[in-house]
GROMACS .gro file of C-alpha atoms in nm:
model
  427
    1MET     CA    1   5.539  19.411  19.161
    2ALA     CA    2   5.410  19.055  19.187
    3ALA     CA    3   5.640  18.777  19.072
    4THR     CA    4   5.538  18.585  18.760
    5ARG     CA    5   5.466  18.217  18.834
    6THR     CA    6   5.650  17.977  18.606
    7LYS     CA    7   5.417  17.710  18.469
    8THR     CA    8   5.545  17.357  18.436
    9LYS     CA    9   5.363  17.061  18.290
   10THR     CA   10   5.487  16.707  18.338
   11SER     CA   11   5.161  16.522  18.265
   12THR     CA   12   4.800  16.595  18.189
   13ALA     CA   13   4.581  16.673  18.489
   14PRO     CA   14   4.331  16.390  18.561
   15HIS     CA   15   4.026  16.614  18.516
   16LEU     CA   16   4.133  16.699  18.160
   17VAL     CA   17   4.161  16.343  18.023
   18GLU     CA   18   3.909  16.079  17.922
   19PRO     CA   19   4.012  15.726  18.033
   20GLN     CA   20   3.961  15.444  17.783
   21LEU     CA   21   3.848  15.090  17.865
   22LYS     CA   22   4.114  14.836  17.765
   23TYR     CA   23   4.178  14.465  17.814
   24VAL     CA   24   4.503  14.331  17.954
   25THR     CA   25   4.764  14.183  17.723
   26ASP     CA   26   5.088  14.002  17.798
   27ALA     CA   27   5.268  14.327  17.726
   28THR     CA   28   5.056  14.533  17.968
   29PHE     CA   29   5.019  14.274  18.245
   30LYS     CA   30   5.308  14.405  18.456
   31ASP     CA   31   5.167  14.759  18.468
   32PHE     CA   32   4.817  14.621  18.531
   33HIS     CA   33   4.946  14.421  18.826
   34LEU     CA   34   5.123  14.724  18.968
   35ALA     CA   35   4.796  14.918  18.941
   36ILE     CA   36   4.619  14.645  19.141
   37ALA     CA   37   4.878  14.669  19.420
   38ARG     CA   38   4.848  15.048  19.420
   39GLY     CA   39   4.468  15.027  19.433
   40PHE     CA   40   4.476  14.802  19.740
   41GLN     CA   41   4.753  15.007  19.907
   42GLU     CA   42   4.982  14.704  19.893
   43GLN     CA   43   5.350  14.664  19.829
   44PRO     CA   44   5.403  14.486  19.494
   45HIS     CA   45   5.577  14.150  19.514
   46ALA     CA   46   5.741  13.974  19.221
   47GLU     CA   47   5.636  13.629  19.351
   48VAL     CA   48   5.271  13.730  19.363
   49LYS     CA   49   5.294  13.876  19.014
   50GLU     CA   50   5.429  13.551  18.872
   51LEU     CA   51   5.157  13.346  19.042
   52ASP     CA   52   4.889  13.582  18.911
   53ARG     CA   53   5.041  13.574  18.564
   54ARG     CA   54   4.980  13.198  18.559
   55VAL     CA   55   4.623  13.209  18.685
   56PHE     CA   56   4.483  13.532  18.539
   57ASP     CA   57   4.294  13.504  18.212
   58ASN     CA   58   4.366  13.824  18.018
   59ARG     CA   59   4.032  13.789  17.839
   60ARG     CA   60   3.864  13.850  18.175
   61MET     CA   61   4.095  14.128  18.297
   62PHE     CA   62   4.040  14.490  18.199
   63GLY     CA   63   4.028  14.843  18.326
   64PHE     CA   64   4.056  15.206  18.222
   65LYS     CA   65   4.379  15.353  18.094
   66VAL     CA   66   4.510  15.702  18.041
   67GLY     CA   67   4.784  15.665  17.786
   68ARG     CA   68   4.999  15.376  17.909
   69ARG     CA   69   4.883  15.408  18.269
   70TRP     CA   70   4.610  15.193  18.425
   71VAL     CA   71   4.385  15.414  18.641
   72SER     CA   72   4.136  15.138  18.728
   73THR     CA   73   4.131  14.759  18.725
   74CYS     CA   74   3.869  14.485  18.722
   75GLY     CA   75   3.852  14.114  18.643
   76ASP     CA   76   3.714  13.775  18.729
   77PHE     CA   77   3.804  13.407  18.734
   78ALA     CA   78   3.605  13.124  18.579
   79ARG     CA   79   3.492  12.930  18.886
   80ARG     CA   80   3.210  12.693  18.979
   81LEU     CA   81   2.996  12.769  19.284
   82THR     CA   82   2.813  12.501  19.483
   83VAL     CA   83   2.440  12.570  19.518
   84PRO     CA   84   2.177  12.397  19.735
   85GLY     CA   85   2.143  12.042  19.610
   86GLY     CA   86   2.512  12.000  19.529
   87ALA     CA   87   2.531  12.125  19.169
   88ASP     CA   88   2.831  12.341  19.081
   89VAL     CA   89   2.727  12.637  18.867
   90PRO     CA   90   2.957  12.837  18.635
   91THR     CA   91   3.035  13.159  18.819
   92ALA     CA   92   3.239  13.469  18.748
   93ALA     CA   93   3.451  13.517  19.061
   94VAL     CA   94   3.499  13.894  19.057
   95THR     CA   95   3.835  14.026  19.174
   96VAL     CA   96   4.092  14.311  19.162
   97VAL     CA   97   3.835  14.593  19.144
   98THR     CA   98   4.015  14.925  19.199
   99VAL     CA   99   3.989  15.288  19.091
  100HIS     CA  100   4.282  15.526  19.137
  101PRO     CA  101   4.174  15.816  19.366
  102PRO     CA  102   4.201  16.103  19.113
  103TYR     CA  103   3.958  15.920  18.883
  104ARG     CA  104   3.684  15.838  19.133
  105ARG     CA  105   3.332  15.976  19.105
  106ARG     CA  106   3.361  15.982  18.728
  107GLY     CA  107   3.159  15.669  18.657
  108LEU     CA  108   3.455  15.433  18.601
  109LEU     CA  109   3.343  15.180  18.862
  110THR     CA  110   2.988  15.174  18.728
  111ALA     CA  111   3.116  15.136  18.373
  112MET     CA  112   3.344  14.847  18.470
  113MET     CA  113   3.085  14.660  18.676
  114THR     CA  114   2.820  14.701  18.408
  115HIS     CA  115   3.055  14.595  18.130
  116GLN     CA  116   3.166  14.294  18.332
  117LEU     CA  117   2.809  14.177  18.402
  118GLU     CA  118   2.723  14.211  18.033
  119GLN     CA  119   3.024  13.995  17.944
  120VAL     CA  120   2.936  13.737  18.209
  121ALA     CA  121   2.586  13.716  18.063
  122LYS     CA  122   2.724  13.674  17.711
  123ARG     CA  123   2.946  13.388  17.830
  124GLY     CA  124   2.639  13.213  17.971
  125GLU     CA  125   2.753  13.210  18.334
  126PRO     CA  126   2.442  13.228  18.554
  127LEU     CA  127   2.616  13.376  18.858
  128ALA     CA  128   2.880  13.624  18.964
  129ALA     CA  129   3.027  13.644  19.313
  130LEU     CA  130   3.279  13.847  19.509
  131TRP     CA  131   3.436  13.918  19.845
  132ALA     CA  132   3.375  14.283  19.927
  133SER     CA  133   3.675  14.468  20.066
  134GLU     CA  134   3.431  14.755  20.131
  135SER     CA  135   3.079  14.624  20.182
  136LEU     CA  136   2.888  14.940  20.093
  137ILE     CA  137   3.002  14.942  19.729
  138TYR     CA  138   2.846  14.645  19.550
  139GLY     CA  139   2.479  14.640  19.645
  140ARG     CA  140   2.397  14.893  19.377
  141PHE     CA  141   2.524  14.646  19.118
  142GLY     CA  142   2.301  14.365  19.247
  143TYR     CA  143   2.551  14.178  19.465
  144GLY     CA  144   2.376  14.058  19.780
  145PRO     CA  145   2.543  13.932  20.102
  146ALA     CA  146   2.439  13.571  20.049
  147THR     CA  147   2.666  13.402  20.304
  148SER     CA  148   2.809  13.491  20.643
  149ARG     CA  149   3.118  13.375  20.824
  150ALA     CA  150   3.191  13.330  21.191
  151VAL     CA  151   3.513  13.448  21.350
  152LEU     CA  152   3.591  13.210  21.637
  153THR     CA  153   3.836  13.287  21.916
  154GLY     CA  154   3.897  13.145  22.259
  155THR     CA  155   4.130  13.028  22.532
  156ASN     CA  156   4.232  12.671  22.459
  157ARG     CA  157   4.239  12.552  22.820
  158ARG     CA  158   3.871  12.639  22.868
  159LEU     CA  159   3.768  12.414  22.582
  160GLY     CA  160   3.723  12.072  22.735
  161PHE     CA  161   3.508  11.833  22.533
  162LEU     CA  162   3.176  11.698  22.656
  163PRO     CA  163   3.187  11.335  22.777
  164CYS     CA  164   2.966  11.224  22.488
  165VAL     CA  165   3.215  11.340  22.224
  166GLY     CA  166   3.366  11.037  22.060
  167LEU     CA  167   3.723  11.030  21.935
  168ALA     CA  168   3.853  10.756  21.708
  169GLY     CA  169   4.147  10.709  21.477
  170SER     CA  170   4.434  10.957  21.489
  171VAL     CA  171   4.565  11.289  21.360
  172ASP     CA  172   4.912  11.361  21.229
  173GLU     CA  173   5.103  11.651  21.075
  174VAL     CA  174   5.211  11.578  20.718
  175THR     CA  175   5.417  11.746  20.451
  176ARG     CA  176   5.265  11.983  20.200
  177GLU     CA  177   5.318  11.721  19.928
  178ASP     CA  178   5.144  11.445  20.124
  179PHE     CA  179   4.863  11.684  20.213
  180LEU     CA  180   4.802  11.783  19.850
  181ALA     CA  181   4.799  11.417  19.750
  182VAL     CA  182   4.495  11.359  19.974
  183ALA     CA  183   4.309  11.682  20.057
  184PRO     CA  184   4.175  11.766  19.706
  185GLY     CA  185   3.995  11.433  19.686
  186LEU     CA  186   3.844  11.478  20.032
  187HIS     CA  187   3.737  11.830  19.941
  188ASP     CA  188   3.575  11.708  19.619
  189ALA     CA  189   3.373  11.454  19.818
  190MET     CA  190   3.259  11.696  20.090
  191ARG     CA  191   3.208  12.017  19.890
  192PRO     CA  192   2.868  11.932  19.729
  193ASP     CA  193   2.704  11.937  20.072
  194ARG     CA  194   2.817  12.294  20.141
  195PRO     CA  195   2.642  12.567  19.937
  196GLY     CA  196   2.878  12.857  19.875
  197ALA     CA  197   3.192  12.646  19.849
  198MET     CA  198   3.374  12.649  19.517
  199VAL     CA  199   3.525  12.374  19.308
  200ARG     CA  200   3.903  12.377  19.341
  201GLY     CA  201   4.134  12.290  19.057
  202GLU     CA  202   4.512  12.301  19.064
  203ASN     CA  203   4.526  12.680  19.051
  204GLU     CA  204   4.271  12.717  19.329
  205TRP     CA  205   4.462  12.480  19.555
  206GLU     CA  206   4.773  12.686  19.491
  207PHE     CA  207   4.586  12.986  19.629
  208ALA     CA  208   4.449  12.784  19.922
  209VAL     CA  209   4.802  12.694  20.037
  210PHE     CA  210   4.967  13.023  19.937
  211ASP     CA  211   5.257  13.045  20.180
  212LEU     CA  212   5.501  13.321  20.095
  213GLU     CA  213   5.641  13.517  20.388
  214LEU     CA  214   5.412  13.811  20.312
  215ALA     CA  215   5.105  13.590  20.374
  216ARG     CA  216   5.217  13.476  20.719
  217ARG     CA  217   5.167  13.805  20.909
  218GLY     CA  218   5.423  13.715  21.170
  219ALA     CA  219   5.311  13.354  21.210
  220SER     CA  220   5.464  13.026  21.096
  221GLU     CA  221   5.446  12.860  20.758
  222ILE     CA  222   5.123  12.667  20.694
  223ARG     CA  223   5.107  12.338  20.879
  224TYR     CA  224   4.905  12.051  20.738
  225VAL     CA  225   4.723  11.780  20.932
  226LEU     CA  226   4.517  11.478  20.833
  227HIS     CA  227   4.275  11.270  21.035
  228TYR     CA  228   4.286  10.892  20.983
  229ASP     CA  229   3.995  10.663  21.060
  230GLU     CA  230   4.037  10.334  21.245
  231ALA     CA  231   4.126  10.157  20.919
  232GLY     CA  232   4.404  10.411  20.854
  233ASP     CA  233   4.233  10.601  20.570
  234ALA     CA  234   4.238  10.982  20.567
  235ASP     CA  235   3.888  11.121  20.625
  236GLY     CA  236   3.948  11.484  20.720
  237PHE     CA  237   4.204  11.764  20.700
  238ALA     CA  238   4.297  12.095  20.854
  239THR     CA  239   4.551  12.372  20.796
  240TYR     CA  240   4.681  12.630  21.042
  241ARG     CA  241   4.965  12.866  21.131
  242PHE     CA  242   5.125  12.912  21.471
  243LYS     CA  243   5.201  13.258  21.611
  244GLU     CA  244   5.475  13.232  21.871
  245ASP     CA  245   5.449  13.436  22.189
  246PHE     CA  246   5.637  13.374  22.510
  247GLN     CA  247   5.633  13.625  22.793
  248GLU     CA  248   5.647  13.491  23.149
  249GLU     CA  249   5.463  13.185  23.019
  250PRO     CA  250   5.383  13.043  22.674
  251ALA     CA  251   5.112  13.248  22.501
  252GLY     CA  252   5.109  13.120  22.144
  253GLU     CA  253   4.810  13.148  21.913
  254VAL     CA  254   4.683  12.882  21.672
  255ARG     CA  255   4.557  13.057  21.358
  256ILE     CA  256   4.327  12.808  21.191
  257LYS     CA  257   4.270  12.830  20.818
  258GLU     CA  258   4.044  12.534  20.737
  259VAL     CA  259   3.886  12.232  20.904
  260TRP     CA  260   3.708  11.982  20.678
  261ALA     CA  261   3.554  11.656  20.800
  262GLU     CA  262   3.213  11.498  20.758
  263ASP     CA  263   3.260  11.217  21.008
  264ALA     CA  264   3.192  11.332  21.365
  265ALA     CA  265   3.495  11.152  21.510
  266ALA     CA  266   3.723  11.300  21.243
  267TYR     CA  267   3.587  11.648  21.305
  268ALA     CA  268   3.631  11.622  21.682
  269GLY     CA  269   3.975  11.468  21.642
  270LEU     CA  270   4.100  11.753  21.424
  271TRP     CA  271   3.976  12.016  21.668
  272ARG     CA  272   4.120  11.831  21.966
  273TYR     CA  273   4.457  11.825  21.791
  274LEU     CA  274   4.443  12.199  21.711
  275LEU     CA  275   4.339  12.296  22.064
  276ASP     CA  276   4.600  12.079  22.238
  277LEU     CA  277   4.912  12.207  22.061
  278ASP     CA  278   5.206  12.271  22.292
  279LEU     CA  279   5.282  12.634  22.384
  280ALA     CA  280   4.943  12.752  22.255
  281ARG     CA  281   4.702  12.938  22.481
  282THR     CA  282   4.453  13.087  22.233
  283PHE     CA  283   4.310  13.010  21.892
  284ARG     CA  284   4.153  13.210  21.610
  285HIS     CA  285   3.953  13.079  21.316
  286TRP     CA  286   3.885  13.383  21.100
  287ASN     CA  287   3.655  13.219  20.843
  288SER     CA  288   3.428  12.952  20.983
  289PRO     CA  289   3.076  12.857  20.872
  290VAL     CA  290   2.806  13.005  21.094
  291ASP     CA  291   2.681  12.653  21.170
  292GLU     CA  292   3.027  12.552  21.296
  293PRO     CA  293   2.955  12.276  21.551
  294LEU     CA  294   3.260  12.334  21.775
  295ARG     CA  295   3.036  12.510  22.027
  296HIS     CA  296   2.834  12.188  22.061
  297LEU     CA  297   3.143  11.980  22.141
  298VAL     CA  298   3.276  12.173  22.440
  299THR     CA  299   3.161  12.187  22.801
  300ASP     CA  300   3.158  12.568  22.802
  301ALA     CA  301   2.998  12.695  22.480
  302ARG     CA  302   3.057  13.055  22.588
  303ALA     CA  303   3.431  12.988  22.575
  304VAL     CA  304   3.404  12.983  22.194
  305VAL     CA  305   3.376  13.358  22.136
  306THR     CA  306   3.186  13.411  21.813
  307SER     CA  307   3.133  13.715  21.593
  308ILE     CA  308   2.946  13.712  21.263
  309THR     CA  309   3.032  13.912  20.953
  310ASP     CA  310   2.977  13.899  20.577
  311ASN     CA  311   3.134  13.638  20.355
  312LEU     CA  312   3.042  13.586  19.988
  313TYR     CA  313   2.830  13.830  19.784
  314VAL     CA  314   2.626  13.673  19.503
  315ARG     CA  315   2.485  13.834  19.189
  316VAL     CA  316   2.231  13.645  18.976
  317VAL     CA  317   2.318  13.705  18.610
  318ASP     CA  318   2.070  13.465  18.445
  319VAL     CA  319   1.761  13.435  18.665
  320GLU     CA  320   1.603  13.140  18.489
  321ALA     CA  321   1.923  12.933  18.474
  322ALA     CA  322   2.022  13.015  18.832
  323LEU     CA  323   1.684  12.926  18.981
  324ALA     CA  324   1.674  12.600  18.785
  325ALA     CA  325   2.027  12.501  18.892
  326ARG     CA  326   1.954  12.472  19.263
  327LYS     CA  327   1.717  12.249  19.455
  328TYR     CA  328   1.455  12.354  19.707
  329ALA     CA  329   1.396  12.241  20.063
  330ALA     CA  330   1.020  12.215  20.027
  331GLY     CA  331   0.763  12.178  19.753
  332VAL     CA  332   0.682  12.506  19.588
  333ASP     CA  333   0.475  12.642  19.299
  334LEU     CA  334   0.481  13.018  19.278
  335VAL     CA  335   0.562  13.312  19.053
  336ILE     CA  336   0.829  13.564  19.149
  337GLU     CA  337   0.878  13.897  18.979
  338VAL     CA  338   1.237  14.022  18.949
  339ASP     CA  339   1.355  14.371  18.859
  340ASP     CA  340   1.709  14.410  18.722
  341PRO     CA  341   1.797  14.764  18.606
  342ILE     CA  342   2.150  14.669  18.495
  343LEU     CA  343   2.062  14.351  18.299
  344PRO     CA  344   1.706  14.429  18.184
  345ALA     CA  345   1.674  14.091  18.010
  346ASN     CA  346   1.632  13.946  18.360
  347THR     CA  347   1.337  14.169  18.446
  348GLY     CA  348   1.013  13.974  18.441
  349CYS     CA  349   0.814  13.698  18.610
  350TYR     CA  350   0.933  13.341  18.671
  351ARG     CA  351   0.732  13.040  18.778
  352ILE     CA  352   0.920  12.798  19.005
  353VAL     CA  353   0.782  12.447  19.043
  354SER     CA  354   0.961  12.196  19.265
  355ASP     CA  355   0.857  11.886  19.458
  356GLY     CA  356   1.109  11.971  19.732
  357ASP     CA  357   1.282  11.633  19.709
  358PRO     CA  358   1.660  11.684  19.753
  359GLU     CA  359   1.719  11.355  19.572
  360GLY     CA  360   1.464  11.425  19.299
  361SER     CA  361   1.473  11.625  18.981
  362THR     CA  362   1.570  11.991  18.967
  363ALA     CA  363   1.303  12.258  18.967
  364ARG     CA  364   1.116  12.368  18.657
  365VAL     CA  365   1.159  12.740  18.600
  366THR     CA  366   0.984  12.923  18.317
  367ARG     CA  367   0.922  13.280  18.212
  368VAL     CA  368   0.553  13.365  18.247
  369THR     CA  369   0.323  13.661  18.201
  370SER     CA  370   0.091  13.576  18.489
  371ALA     CA  371   0.060  13.792  18.799
  372PRO     CA  372   0.339  13.743  19.055
  373ASP     CA  373   0.302  13.603  19.405
  374ILE     CA  374   0.616  13.786  19.519
  375SER     CA  375   0.815  14.080  19.382
  376MET     CA  376   1.181  14.157  19.454
  377GLY     CA  377   1.489  14.320  19.308
  378ILE     CA  378   1.790  14.137  19.172
  379LEU     CA  379   1.981  14.238  19.489
  380GLU     CA  380   1.728  14.057  19.706
  381LEU     CA  381   1.736  13.748  19.485
  382GLY     CA  382   2.114  13.727  19.514
  383THR     CA  383   2.090  13.766  19.891
  384VAL     CA  384   1.853  13.471  19.941
  385TYR     CA  385   1.977  13.253  19.654
  386LEU     CA  386   2.206  13.020  19.854
  387GLY     CA  387   1.960  12.976  20.140
  388GLY     CA  388   2.157  13.169  20.401
  389VAL     CA  389   1.919  13.464  20.441
  390PRO     CA  390   1.548  13.390  20.495
  391LEU     CA  391   1.319  13.560  20.249
  392THR     CA  392   1.095  13.644  20.544
  393ASP     CA  393   1.371  13.867  20.684
  394LEU     CA  394   1.372  14.082  20.371
  395HIS     CA  395   0.992  14.087  20.361
  396ARG     CA  396   0.985  14.207  20.721
  397VAL     CA  397   1.183  14.519  20.626
  398ARG     CA  398   0.978  14.571  20.306
  399ARG     CA  399   1.249  14.478  20.060
  400VAL     CA  400   1.022  14.203  19.924
  401VAL     CA  401   0.657  14.254  19.832
  402GLU     CA  402   0.403  13.978  19.888
  403HIS     CA  403   0.102  13.975  19.655
  404THR     CA  404  -0.041  13.635  19.752
  405PRO     CA  405  -0.091  13.576  20.126
  406GLY     CA  406   0.146  13.309  20.254
  407ALA     CA  407   0.369  13.316  19.947
  408VAL     CA  408   0.671  13.466  20.128
  409ALA     CA  409   0.659  13.209  20.407
  410ALA     CA  410   0.633  12.924  20.157
  411ALA     CA  411   0.912  13.062  19.940
  412SER     CA  412   1.134  13.127  20.242
  413THR     CA  413   1.105  12.762  20.348
  414ALA     CA  414   1.173  12.640  19.995
  415PHE     CA  415   1.477  12.865  19.944
  416GLY     CA  416   1.630  12.757  20.275
  417TRP     CA  417   1.870  12.465  20.313
  418HIS     CA  418   1.981  12.220  20.580
  419ARG     CA  419   2.337  12.357  20.585
  420ALA     CA  420   2.435  12.719  20.607
  421PRO     CA  421   2.611  12.845  20.294
  422TRP     CA  422   2.974  12.936  20.339
  423CYS     CA  423   3.266  13.018  20.113
  424PRO     CA  424   3.617  12.929  20.235
  425ASP     CA  425   3.778  13.038  19.906
  426MET     CA  426   3.929  13.384  19.880
  427PHE     CA  427   3.983  13.528  19.530
   0.00000   0.00000   0.00000
């Protein structure tokens, strides 16, 4: 005779419950933060929780709950993104997107992303942006890979500078306090020339120099350096960590976080300092702009090993406002048709008129009913918006339709920019 199985029930099975969308409160923040750590397969840390408690805005943080338990999370920060021409545009910096495994493939991610975009639109923020932990997820919500980053590695001793490279002034390591007294002002001055970079306030600088043990990955604390011009004024900065390694000989690695300098001598001086550190044999710069000029400073360009990957994903939330916020690299007068299935208010035709003068007025962008010169989806618009991906590339693979001969080539030139877009800010 078969044994009778005893049934026990400690909680409701996931397939039998209907999660509810809820916003975070002070009372639920701790559990929400634990759900984020679980979603990213991370160990929760009290120090990180307290930092996030200060910088998270509960009005922008939400997810789905089953009873008291968060089974998905989503949120964004109020940031400002630099666009071609130097304007900084209000942007929802999307973050902490997770869905607990038992609740996947039930529409929770789609519901969260759609709800978030609707709220961003209601707040009047023309753009949303994110770093994609898994790149295949966000295209269906209109987020295009608008910027790329270069990962630079090499053997320091192979990186001699060309004779024409000028060095002037000096570089010195400084304390965190002295660094933060100078670097934000330098960043504010240089940022407008780099599409994709974000405005940094006090909270954002706290993230930029986040230095708990868990962030070091076996390397040193962050080290801070400034470059001084011949008059003794700081005109560039860099941050790095040092990974010790000593076998039969020194084999340390310099892990570079950021290098910012507009003056050629300051830029070269910072790199020379980083490449000449004692006991170092290799370097790694994991997030460099793709137009990083280090390769043009050294005698052996091949010694700077370079790989390219994705960086910031951009989603246009208000087409008219976003197109009017940036400048264009060439004169243009054309009509583009945009299709946006998630935010249908964006769907329609827009006339862009610009004289192409970087110092002149911004473009005039208006909704029109006339026939389009070019048609594209909202994903394609986000991809080309910062000037990092030529419109001709998307046209070549039939993701953009040209109705007027020559319109794609003209638009591709206008949407381009003299500096590659790049985002050094993780969020």
